[in-house]
Coordinates of C-alpha atoms and ligand atoms in Angstrom, one line a residue:
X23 CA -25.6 -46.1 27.9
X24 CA -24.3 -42.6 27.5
X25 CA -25.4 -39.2 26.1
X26 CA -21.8 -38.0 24.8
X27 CA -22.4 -35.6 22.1
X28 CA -21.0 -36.8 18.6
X29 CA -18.2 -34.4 18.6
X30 CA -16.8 -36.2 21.5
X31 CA -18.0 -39.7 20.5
X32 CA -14.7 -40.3 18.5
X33 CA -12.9 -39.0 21.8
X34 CA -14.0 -41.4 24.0
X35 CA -13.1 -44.4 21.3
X36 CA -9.7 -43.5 21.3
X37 CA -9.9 -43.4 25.3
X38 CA -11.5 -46.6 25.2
X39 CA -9.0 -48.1 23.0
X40 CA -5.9 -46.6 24.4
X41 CA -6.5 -47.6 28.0
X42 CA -8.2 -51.0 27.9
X43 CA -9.8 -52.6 31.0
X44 CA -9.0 -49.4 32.6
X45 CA -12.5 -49.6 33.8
X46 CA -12.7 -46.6 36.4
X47 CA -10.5 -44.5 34.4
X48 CA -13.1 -44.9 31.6
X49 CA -15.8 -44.2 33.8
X50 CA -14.2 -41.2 35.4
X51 CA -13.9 -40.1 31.5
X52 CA -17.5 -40.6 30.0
X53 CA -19.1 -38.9 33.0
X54 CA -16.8 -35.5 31.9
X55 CA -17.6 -36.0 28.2
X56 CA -21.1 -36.3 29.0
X57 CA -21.1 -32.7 30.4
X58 CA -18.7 -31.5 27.9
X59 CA -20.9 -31.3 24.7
X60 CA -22.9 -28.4 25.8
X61 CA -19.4 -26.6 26.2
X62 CA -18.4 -27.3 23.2
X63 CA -21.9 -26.4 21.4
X64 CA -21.8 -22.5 23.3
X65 CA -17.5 -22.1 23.1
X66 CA -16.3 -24.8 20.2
X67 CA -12.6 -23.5 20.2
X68 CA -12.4 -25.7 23.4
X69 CA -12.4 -28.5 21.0
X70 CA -10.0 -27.3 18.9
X71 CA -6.3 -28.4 18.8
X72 CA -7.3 -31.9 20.5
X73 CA -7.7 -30.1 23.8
X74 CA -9.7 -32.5 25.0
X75 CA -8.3 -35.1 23.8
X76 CA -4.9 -34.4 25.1
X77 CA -6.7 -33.3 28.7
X78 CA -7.6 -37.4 28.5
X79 CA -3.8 -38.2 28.3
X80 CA -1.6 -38.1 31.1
X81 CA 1.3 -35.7 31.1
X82 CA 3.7 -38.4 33.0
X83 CA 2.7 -41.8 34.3
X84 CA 5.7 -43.4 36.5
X85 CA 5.2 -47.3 37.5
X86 CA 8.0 -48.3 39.5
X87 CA 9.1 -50.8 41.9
X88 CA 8.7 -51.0 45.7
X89 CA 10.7 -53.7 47.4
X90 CA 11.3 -54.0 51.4
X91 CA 11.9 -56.7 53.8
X92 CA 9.5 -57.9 56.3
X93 CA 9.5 -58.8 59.9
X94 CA 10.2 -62.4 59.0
X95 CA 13.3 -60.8 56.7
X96 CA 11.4 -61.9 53.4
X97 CA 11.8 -59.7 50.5
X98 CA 8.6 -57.9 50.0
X99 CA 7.2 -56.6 46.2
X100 CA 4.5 -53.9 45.8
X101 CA 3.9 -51.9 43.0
X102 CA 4.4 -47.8 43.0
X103 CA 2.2 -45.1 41.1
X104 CA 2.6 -41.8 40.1
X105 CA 0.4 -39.9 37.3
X106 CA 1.5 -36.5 36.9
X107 CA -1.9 -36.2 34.9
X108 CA -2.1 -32.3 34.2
X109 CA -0.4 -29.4 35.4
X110 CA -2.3 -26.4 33.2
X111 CA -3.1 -24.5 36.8
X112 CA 0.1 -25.3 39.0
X113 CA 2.1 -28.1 40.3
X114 CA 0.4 -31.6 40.4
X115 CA -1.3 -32.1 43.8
X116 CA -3.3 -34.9 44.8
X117 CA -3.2 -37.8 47.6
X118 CA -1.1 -40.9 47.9
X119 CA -3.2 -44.5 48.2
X120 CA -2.1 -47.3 49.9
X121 CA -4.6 -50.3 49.6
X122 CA -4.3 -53.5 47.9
X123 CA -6.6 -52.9 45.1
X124 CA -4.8 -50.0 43.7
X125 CA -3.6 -50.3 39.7
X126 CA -3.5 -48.0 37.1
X127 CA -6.7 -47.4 35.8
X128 CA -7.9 -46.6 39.6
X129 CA -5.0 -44.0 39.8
X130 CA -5.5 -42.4 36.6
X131 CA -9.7 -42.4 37.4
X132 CA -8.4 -40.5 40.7
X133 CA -6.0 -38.6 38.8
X134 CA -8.3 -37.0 36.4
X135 CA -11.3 -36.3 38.9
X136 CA -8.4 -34.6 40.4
X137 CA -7.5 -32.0 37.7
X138 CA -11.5 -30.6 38.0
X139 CA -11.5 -30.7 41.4
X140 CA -8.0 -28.8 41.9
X141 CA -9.4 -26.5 39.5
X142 CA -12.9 -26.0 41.0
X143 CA -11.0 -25.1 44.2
X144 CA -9.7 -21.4 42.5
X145 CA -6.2 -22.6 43.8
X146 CA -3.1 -22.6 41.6
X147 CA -2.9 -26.4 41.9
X148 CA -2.7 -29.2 38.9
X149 CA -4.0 -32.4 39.1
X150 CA -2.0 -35.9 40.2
X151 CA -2.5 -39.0 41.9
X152 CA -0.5 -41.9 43.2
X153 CA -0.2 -44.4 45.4
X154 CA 0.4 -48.3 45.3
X155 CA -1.1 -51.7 46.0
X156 CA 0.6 -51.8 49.3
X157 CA -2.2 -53.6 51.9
X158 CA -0.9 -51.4 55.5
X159 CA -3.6 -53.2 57.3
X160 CA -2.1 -56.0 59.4
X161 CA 1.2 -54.4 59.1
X162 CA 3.9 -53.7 61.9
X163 CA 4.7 -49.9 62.7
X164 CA 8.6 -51.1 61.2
X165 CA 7.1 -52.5 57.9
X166 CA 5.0 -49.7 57.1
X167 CA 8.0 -47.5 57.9
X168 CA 10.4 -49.6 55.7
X169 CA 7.5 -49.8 53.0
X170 CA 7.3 -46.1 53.0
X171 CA 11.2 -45.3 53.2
X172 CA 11.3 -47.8 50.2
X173 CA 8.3 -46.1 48.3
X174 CA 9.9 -42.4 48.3
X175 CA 13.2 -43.3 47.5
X176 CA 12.2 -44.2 43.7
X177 CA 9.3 -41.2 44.3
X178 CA 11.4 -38.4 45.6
X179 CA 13.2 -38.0 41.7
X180 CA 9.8 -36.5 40.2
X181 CA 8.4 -34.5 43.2
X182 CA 9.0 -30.9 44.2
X183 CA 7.5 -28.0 45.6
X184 CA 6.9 -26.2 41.9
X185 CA 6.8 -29.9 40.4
X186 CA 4.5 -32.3 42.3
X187 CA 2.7 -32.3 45.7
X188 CA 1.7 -36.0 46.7
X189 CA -0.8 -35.9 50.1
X190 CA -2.5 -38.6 51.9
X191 CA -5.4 -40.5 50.6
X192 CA -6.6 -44.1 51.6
X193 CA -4.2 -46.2 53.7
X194 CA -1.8 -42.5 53.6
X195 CA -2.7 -40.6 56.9
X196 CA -0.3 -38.9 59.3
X197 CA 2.1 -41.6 59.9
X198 CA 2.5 -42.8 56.4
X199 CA 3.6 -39.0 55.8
X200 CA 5.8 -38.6 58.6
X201 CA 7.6 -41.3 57.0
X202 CA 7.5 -40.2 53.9
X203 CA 8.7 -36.8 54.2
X204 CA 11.3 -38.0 57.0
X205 CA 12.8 -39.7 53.5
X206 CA 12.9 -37.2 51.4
X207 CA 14.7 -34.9 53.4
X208 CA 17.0 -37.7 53.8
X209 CA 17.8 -38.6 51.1
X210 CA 17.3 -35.1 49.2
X211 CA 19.1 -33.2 52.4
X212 CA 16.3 -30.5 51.8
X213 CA 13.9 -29.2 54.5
X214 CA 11.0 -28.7 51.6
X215 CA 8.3 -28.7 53.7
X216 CA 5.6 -27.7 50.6
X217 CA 6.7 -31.1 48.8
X218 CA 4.0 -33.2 50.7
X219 CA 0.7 -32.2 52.2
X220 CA -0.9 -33.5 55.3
X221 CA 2.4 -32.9 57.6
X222 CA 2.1 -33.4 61.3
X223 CA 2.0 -29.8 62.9
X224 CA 5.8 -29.8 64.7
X225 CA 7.3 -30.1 60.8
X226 CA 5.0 -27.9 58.8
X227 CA 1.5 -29.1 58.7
X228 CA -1.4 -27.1 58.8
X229 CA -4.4 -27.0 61.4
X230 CA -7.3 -28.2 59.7
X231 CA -5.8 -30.1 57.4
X232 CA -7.0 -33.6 59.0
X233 CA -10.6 -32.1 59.5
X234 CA -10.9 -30.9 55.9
X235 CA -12.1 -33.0 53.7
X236 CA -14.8 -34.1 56.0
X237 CA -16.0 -30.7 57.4
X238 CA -15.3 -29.7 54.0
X239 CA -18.0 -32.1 52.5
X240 CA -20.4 -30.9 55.2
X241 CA -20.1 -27.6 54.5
X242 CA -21.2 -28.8 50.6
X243 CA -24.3 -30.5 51.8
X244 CA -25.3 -27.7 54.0
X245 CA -25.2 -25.4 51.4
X246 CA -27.3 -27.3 48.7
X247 CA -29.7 -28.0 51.5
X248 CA -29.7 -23.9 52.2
X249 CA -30.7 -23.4 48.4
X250 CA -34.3 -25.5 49.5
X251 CA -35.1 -24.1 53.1
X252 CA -33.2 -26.6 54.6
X253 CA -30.3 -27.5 57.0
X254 CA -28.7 -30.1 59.1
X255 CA -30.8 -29.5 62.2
X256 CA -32.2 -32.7 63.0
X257 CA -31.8 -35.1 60.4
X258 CA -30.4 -38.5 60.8
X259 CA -27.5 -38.9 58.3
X260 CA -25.3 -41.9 57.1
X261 CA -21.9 -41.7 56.1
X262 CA -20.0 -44.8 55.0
X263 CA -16.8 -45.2 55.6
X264 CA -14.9 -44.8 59.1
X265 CA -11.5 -43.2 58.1
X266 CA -10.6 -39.9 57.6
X267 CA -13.1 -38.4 55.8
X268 CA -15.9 -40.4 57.2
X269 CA -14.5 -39.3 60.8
X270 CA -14.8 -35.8 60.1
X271 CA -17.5 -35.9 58.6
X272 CA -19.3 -37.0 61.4
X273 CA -18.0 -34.3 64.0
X274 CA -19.1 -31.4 61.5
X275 CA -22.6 -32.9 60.9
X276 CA -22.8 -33.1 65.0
X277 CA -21.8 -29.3 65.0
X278 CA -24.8 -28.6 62.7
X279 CA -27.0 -30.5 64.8
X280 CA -27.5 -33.6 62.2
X281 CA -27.3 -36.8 64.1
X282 CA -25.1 -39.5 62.3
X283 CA -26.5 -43.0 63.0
X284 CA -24.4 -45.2 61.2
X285 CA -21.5 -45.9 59.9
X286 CA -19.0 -48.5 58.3
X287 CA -15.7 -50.4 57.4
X288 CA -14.9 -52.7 54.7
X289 CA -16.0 -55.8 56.5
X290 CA -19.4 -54.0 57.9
X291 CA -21.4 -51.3 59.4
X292 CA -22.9 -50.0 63.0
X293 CA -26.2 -48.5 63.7
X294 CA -26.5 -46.6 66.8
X295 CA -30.3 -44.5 66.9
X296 CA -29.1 -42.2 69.8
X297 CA -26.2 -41.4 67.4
X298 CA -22.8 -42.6 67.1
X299 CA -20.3 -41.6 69.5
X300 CA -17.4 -40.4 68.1
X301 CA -15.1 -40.6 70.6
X302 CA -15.3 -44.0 70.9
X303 CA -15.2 -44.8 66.5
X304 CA -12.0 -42.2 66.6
X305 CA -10.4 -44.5 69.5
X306 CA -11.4 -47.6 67.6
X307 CA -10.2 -46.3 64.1
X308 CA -7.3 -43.8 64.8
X309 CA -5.6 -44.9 67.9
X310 CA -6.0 -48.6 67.7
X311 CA -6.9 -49.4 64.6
X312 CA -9.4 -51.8 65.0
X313 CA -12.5 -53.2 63.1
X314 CA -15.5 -51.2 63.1
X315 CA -17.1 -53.9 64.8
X316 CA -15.6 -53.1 68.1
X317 CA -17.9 -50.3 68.1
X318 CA -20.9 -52.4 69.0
X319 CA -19.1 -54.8 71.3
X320 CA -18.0 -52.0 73.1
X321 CA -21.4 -49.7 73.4
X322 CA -23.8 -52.7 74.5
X323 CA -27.1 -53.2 73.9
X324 CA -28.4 -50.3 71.8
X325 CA -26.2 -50.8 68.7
X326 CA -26.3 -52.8 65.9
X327 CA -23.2 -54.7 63.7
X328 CA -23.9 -56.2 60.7
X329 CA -21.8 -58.2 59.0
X330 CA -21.9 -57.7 54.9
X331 CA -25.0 -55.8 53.8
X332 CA -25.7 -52.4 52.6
X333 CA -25.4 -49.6 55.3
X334 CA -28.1 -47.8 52.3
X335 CA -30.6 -49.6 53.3
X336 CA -30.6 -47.7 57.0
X337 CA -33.6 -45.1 56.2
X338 CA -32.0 -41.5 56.8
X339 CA -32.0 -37.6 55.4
X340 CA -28.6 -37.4 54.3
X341 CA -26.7 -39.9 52.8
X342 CA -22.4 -39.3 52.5
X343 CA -21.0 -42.0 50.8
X344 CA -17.0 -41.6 52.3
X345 CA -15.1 -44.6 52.0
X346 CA -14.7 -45.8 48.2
X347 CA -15.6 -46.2 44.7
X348 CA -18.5 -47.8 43.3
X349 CA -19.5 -48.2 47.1
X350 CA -23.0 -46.9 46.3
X351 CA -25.2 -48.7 43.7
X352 CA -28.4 -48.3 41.2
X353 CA -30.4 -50.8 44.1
X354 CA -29.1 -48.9 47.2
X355 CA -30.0 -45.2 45.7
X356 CA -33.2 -46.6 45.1
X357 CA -33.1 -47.8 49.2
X358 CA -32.6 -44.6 50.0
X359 CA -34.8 -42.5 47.6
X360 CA -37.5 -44.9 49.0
X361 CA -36.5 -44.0 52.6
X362 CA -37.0 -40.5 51.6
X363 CA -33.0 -39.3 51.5
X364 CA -33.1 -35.5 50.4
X365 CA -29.6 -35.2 49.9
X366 CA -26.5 -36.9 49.0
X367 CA -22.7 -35.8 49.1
X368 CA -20.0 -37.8 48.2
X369 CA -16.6 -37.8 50.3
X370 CA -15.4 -40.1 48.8
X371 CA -13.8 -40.3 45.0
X372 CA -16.4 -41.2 42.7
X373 CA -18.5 -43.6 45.5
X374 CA -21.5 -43.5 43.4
X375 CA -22.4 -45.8 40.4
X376 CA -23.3 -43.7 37.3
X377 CA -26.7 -45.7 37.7
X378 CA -27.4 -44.3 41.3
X379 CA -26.3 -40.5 40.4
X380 CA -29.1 -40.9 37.9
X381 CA -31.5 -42.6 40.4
X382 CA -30.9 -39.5 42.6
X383 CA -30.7 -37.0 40.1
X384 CA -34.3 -38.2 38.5
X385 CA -35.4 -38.3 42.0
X386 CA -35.3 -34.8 42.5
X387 CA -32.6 -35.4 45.6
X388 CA -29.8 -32.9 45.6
X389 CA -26.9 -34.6 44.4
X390 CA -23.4 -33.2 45.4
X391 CA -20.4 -34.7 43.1
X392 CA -17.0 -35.8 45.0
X393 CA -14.8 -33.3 42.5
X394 CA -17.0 -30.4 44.1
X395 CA -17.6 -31.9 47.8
X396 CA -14.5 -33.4 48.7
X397 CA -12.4 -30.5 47.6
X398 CA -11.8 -29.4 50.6
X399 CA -9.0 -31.4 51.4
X400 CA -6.7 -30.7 48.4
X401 CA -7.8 -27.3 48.9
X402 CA -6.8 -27.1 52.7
X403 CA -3.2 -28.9 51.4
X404 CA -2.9 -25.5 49.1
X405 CA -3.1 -23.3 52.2
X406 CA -0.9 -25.9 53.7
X407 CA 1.4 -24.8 50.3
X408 CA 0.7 -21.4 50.9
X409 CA 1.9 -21.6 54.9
X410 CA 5.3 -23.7 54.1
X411 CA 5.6 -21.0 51.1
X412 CA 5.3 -18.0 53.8
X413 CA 7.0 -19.6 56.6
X414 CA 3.9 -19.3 58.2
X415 CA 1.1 -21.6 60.2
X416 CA -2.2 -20.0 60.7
X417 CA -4.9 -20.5 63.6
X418 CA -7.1 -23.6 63.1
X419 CA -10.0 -20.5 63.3
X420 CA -8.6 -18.9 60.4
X421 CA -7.9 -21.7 58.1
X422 CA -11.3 -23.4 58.7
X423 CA -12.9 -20.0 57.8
X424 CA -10.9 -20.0 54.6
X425 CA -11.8 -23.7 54.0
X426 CA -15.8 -22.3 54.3
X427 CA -15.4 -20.2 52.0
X428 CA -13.9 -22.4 49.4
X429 CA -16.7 -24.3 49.8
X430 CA -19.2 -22.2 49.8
X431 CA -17.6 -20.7 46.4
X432 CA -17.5 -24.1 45.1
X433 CA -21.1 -24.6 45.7
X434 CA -22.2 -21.5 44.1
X435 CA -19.8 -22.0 41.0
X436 CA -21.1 -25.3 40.4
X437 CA -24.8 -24.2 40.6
X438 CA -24.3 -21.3 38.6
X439 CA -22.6 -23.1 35.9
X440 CA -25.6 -25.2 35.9
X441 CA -28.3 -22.4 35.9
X442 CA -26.1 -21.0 32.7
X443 CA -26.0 -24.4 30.7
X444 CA -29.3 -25.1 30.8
X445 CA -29.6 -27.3 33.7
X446 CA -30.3 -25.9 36.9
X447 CA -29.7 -28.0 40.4
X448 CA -27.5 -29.9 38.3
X449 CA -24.2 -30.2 40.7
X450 CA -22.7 -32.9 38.3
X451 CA -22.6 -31.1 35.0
X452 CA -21.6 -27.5 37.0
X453 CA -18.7 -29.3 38.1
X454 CA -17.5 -30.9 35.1
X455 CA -18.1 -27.4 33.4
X456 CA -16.5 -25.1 35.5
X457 CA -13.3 -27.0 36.6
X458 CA -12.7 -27.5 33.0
X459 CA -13.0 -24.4 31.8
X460 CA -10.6 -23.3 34.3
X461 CA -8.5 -25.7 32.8
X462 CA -9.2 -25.6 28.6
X463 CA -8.4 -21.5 29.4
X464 CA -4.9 -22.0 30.6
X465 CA -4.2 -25.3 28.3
X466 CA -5.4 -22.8 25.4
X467 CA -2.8 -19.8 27.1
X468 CA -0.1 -22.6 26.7
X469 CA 0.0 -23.4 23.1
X470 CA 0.2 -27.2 22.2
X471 CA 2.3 -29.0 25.1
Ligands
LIG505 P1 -9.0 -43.9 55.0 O1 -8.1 -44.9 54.7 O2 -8.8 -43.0 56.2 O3 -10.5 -44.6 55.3 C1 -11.1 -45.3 54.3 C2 -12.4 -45.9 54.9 O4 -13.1 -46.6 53.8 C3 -12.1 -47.0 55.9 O5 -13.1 -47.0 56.8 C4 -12.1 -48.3 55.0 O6 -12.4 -49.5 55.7 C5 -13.2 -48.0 54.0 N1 -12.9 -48.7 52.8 C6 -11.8 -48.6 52.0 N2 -11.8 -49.4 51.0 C7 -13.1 -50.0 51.0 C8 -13.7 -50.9 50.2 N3 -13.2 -51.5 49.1 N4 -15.0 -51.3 50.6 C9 -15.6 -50.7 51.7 N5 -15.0 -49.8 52.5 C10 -13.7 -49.5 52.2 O7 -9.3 -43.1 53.7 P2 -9.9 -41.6 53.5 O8 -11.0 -41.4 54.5 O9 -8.8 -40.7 53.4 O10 -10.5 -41.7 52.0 C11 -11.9 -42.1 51.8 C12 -12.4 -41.7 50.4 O11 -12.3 -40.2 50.4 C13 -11.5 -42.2 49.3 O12 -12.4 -42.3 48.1 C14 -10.6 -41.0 49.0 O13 -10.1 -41.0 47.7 C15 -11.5 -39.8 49.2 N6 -10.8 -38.6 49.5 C16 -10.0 -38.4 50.6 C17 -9.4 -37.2 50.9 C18 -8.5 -37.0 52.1 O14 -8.2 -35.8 52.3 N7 -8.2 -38.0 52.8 C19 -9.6 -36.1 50.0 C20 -10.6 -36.3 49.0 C21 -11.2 -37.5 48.8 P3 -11.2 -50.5 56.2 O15 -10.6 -49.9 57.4 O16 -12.0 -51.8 56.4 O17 -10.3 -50.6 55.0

């Protein structure tokens, strides 16, 4: 069920057609095209020369073949992404995921959320994404070195500081890039430190980069809770998830004085009242890489594991959904509107169902899309650019205050692009709006390419 404007109707067929059973993808395309018709009513040159329809086709998509050998010397096969999806603003940028569910359609869904997002940030950035359906977990520190060496020697031919700029993303955090980069300059014999994002600090990285996309997100949240009298002060929050975003997440919602009483990992969640300590999840996650579950077993008697289940259906304030797609359904946003949840912002790509953004959204409960929230981390890579570009690092003070503003101008873009469409408090359609607009403007610039 979808309220795409007739203009764009035929649009989405073709998408449809064009990419069958690409079932994220699709969904990542109707819930743009939904917001689009009301550009297109107020500016209908946007439509003009298939703009839209050529922003729905990838500029490049590269599938290639990963092999490596094992620790038992078996000859391993994994399957490598790349979709240079758009590069109207700048050089396609966004993360690298490793994770055994990864195929097309899920890249090209990431890659096109990516191109608003980028663009919502004000950076000169285009939109990407890659990755591969490469499972790390369980793997020895040699495989996953091997695996990566293997990866960027096919990768390193399309990627370049004015070309493509991969980062981390699921299953890609600071050792995966180490790797990475350590093979391209290899193999390349280039020190090109602004060809990846989400470098350790000794070779390039930049301070806040790990932090970003969670503190990022928070900063989101805090803001559309500012725009109703509100803040973080007090209120028990879930976030999903215990990676990097989820991680980070947490710390800045502690700073604010939220207290964060649960969250999860693919096999389950914790529930600790006092709050959880995150010491002990970044120990458990980070350092040695264990199950979530650990958590309990190693805090006693006053937490909870459970096994399965829906951590949604732990009543709370705030609700950030940071660990996956689809992660957050019709029946759990109706959990948490029932609990009394006043405000939701995803971390994670996409983590809500298209039912549950319209649970929350008829609920009245502010509602803060992952192109808009999460941007923080893509937009923290750009300063990363901008540093390597300089020869430059900057204090972790001074990037985090240049991360708060990017949010804080994200927010208000998004809610003034609502207010001027006709639908205020609307943070789905004001993202969807203003990133592509940002976009259509320079695609327009460009002629047909
Ligand atoms: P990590 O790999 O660091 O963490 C992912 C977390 O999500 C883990 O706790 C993982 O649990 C859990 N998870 C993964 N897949 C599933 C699944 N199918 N079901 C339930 N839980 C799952 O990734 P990130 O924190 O980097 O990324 C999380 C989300 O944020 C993704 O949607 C990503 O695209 C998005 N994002 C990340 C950015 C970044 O800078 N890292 C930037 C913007 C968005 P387990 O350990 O069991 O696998």
């Amino acid at each position: 069920m979808t309220k795409i404007d007739e203009k764009l109707e035929p649009i989405l067929a073709e998408v449809l057609r064009r990419n069958a059973g690409e079932t994220e993808f699709h969904q990542a395309v109707i819930e743009v095209l939904e917001s689009l018709g009301r550009v297109i009513a107020k500016k209908p040159y946007y439509a003009d020369h298939a703009l839209i329809e050529r922003l729905c086709e990838p500029e490049r998509q590269i599938i290639f073949r990963v092999p490596w050998v094992d620790d038992q010397g078996q000859v391993q096969i994994n399957r490598g992404f790349r979709v240079q999806f758009n590069s109207a603003l700048g050089p396609y940028k966004g993360g690298l995921r490793f994770h055994p569910s990864v195929n097309l359609g899920i890249i090209k869904f990431l890659g096109f959320e990516q191109i608003f997002k980028n663009a919502l940030t004000g950076l000169p950035i285009g939109g990407g994404k890659g990755g591969s359906d490469f499972n790390p977990r369980g793997r020895s520190e040699g495989e996953v070195m091997r695996f990566c060496q293997s990866f960027m020697t096919e990768l390193q031919r399309h990627l370049g500081e004015y070309t493509d700029v991969p980062a981390g993303d699921i299953g890609v955090g600071g050792r995966e890039i180490g790797y990475l980069f350590g093979q391209f300059k290899r193999l390349t014999n280039r020190y090109e430190a602004g060809v990846l994002t989400g470098k350790g600090l000794v070779y390039g990285g930049s301070r806040a980069r790990t932090e970003a996309t969670g503190f990022g997100a928070t900063y989101f949240v805090s803001s559309m809770l500012a725009t109703k009298g509100m803040d973080f002060d007090g209120r028990k929050c879930v976030v999903s998830g215990s990676g990097n975003v989820a991680i980070y997440t947490i710390e800045k919602i502690r700073q604010f004085g939220g207290i964060v009483i649960a969250c999860s990992d693919s096999n389950g969640y914790i529930v600790d009242e006092s709050g959880i300590d995150l010491d002990l999840v970044k120990e458990i996650k980070e350092i040695r890489r264990e199950r979530i579950s650990q958590y309990a077993r190693r805090k006693g008697n006053d937490t909870h594991y459970i096994e399965g289940g829906s951590i949604w259906d732990v009543p709370c304030d705030v609700a950030m959904p940071s660990a996956t797609q689809n992660e957050l359904t019709g029946k759990d946003a109706r959990a948490l509107v029932k609990n009394g949840v006043v405000a939701v912002g995803e971390g994670a790509n996409m983590p809500c169902t298209p039912d549950a953004v319209r649970e929350f959204q008829g609920a009245g409960v502010l509602f803060g899309p992952g192109k808009a929230a999460n941007a923080g981390g893509v937009a923290t890579s750009a300063l990363e650019m901008q540093q390597n570009a300089s020869r430059d690092s900057w204090s972790f003070e001074k990037t985090e205050e240049r991360l708060a503003a990017i949010m804080r101008n994200i927010h208000d873009t998004c809610a003034e692009t609502a207010e001027e469409y006709g639908a205020p408090g609307d943070y789905v359609l004001g993202a969807n709006i203003a990133g592509f607009e940002r976009v259509a403007a320079a695609m327009t610039a460009f002629g047909v390419i």
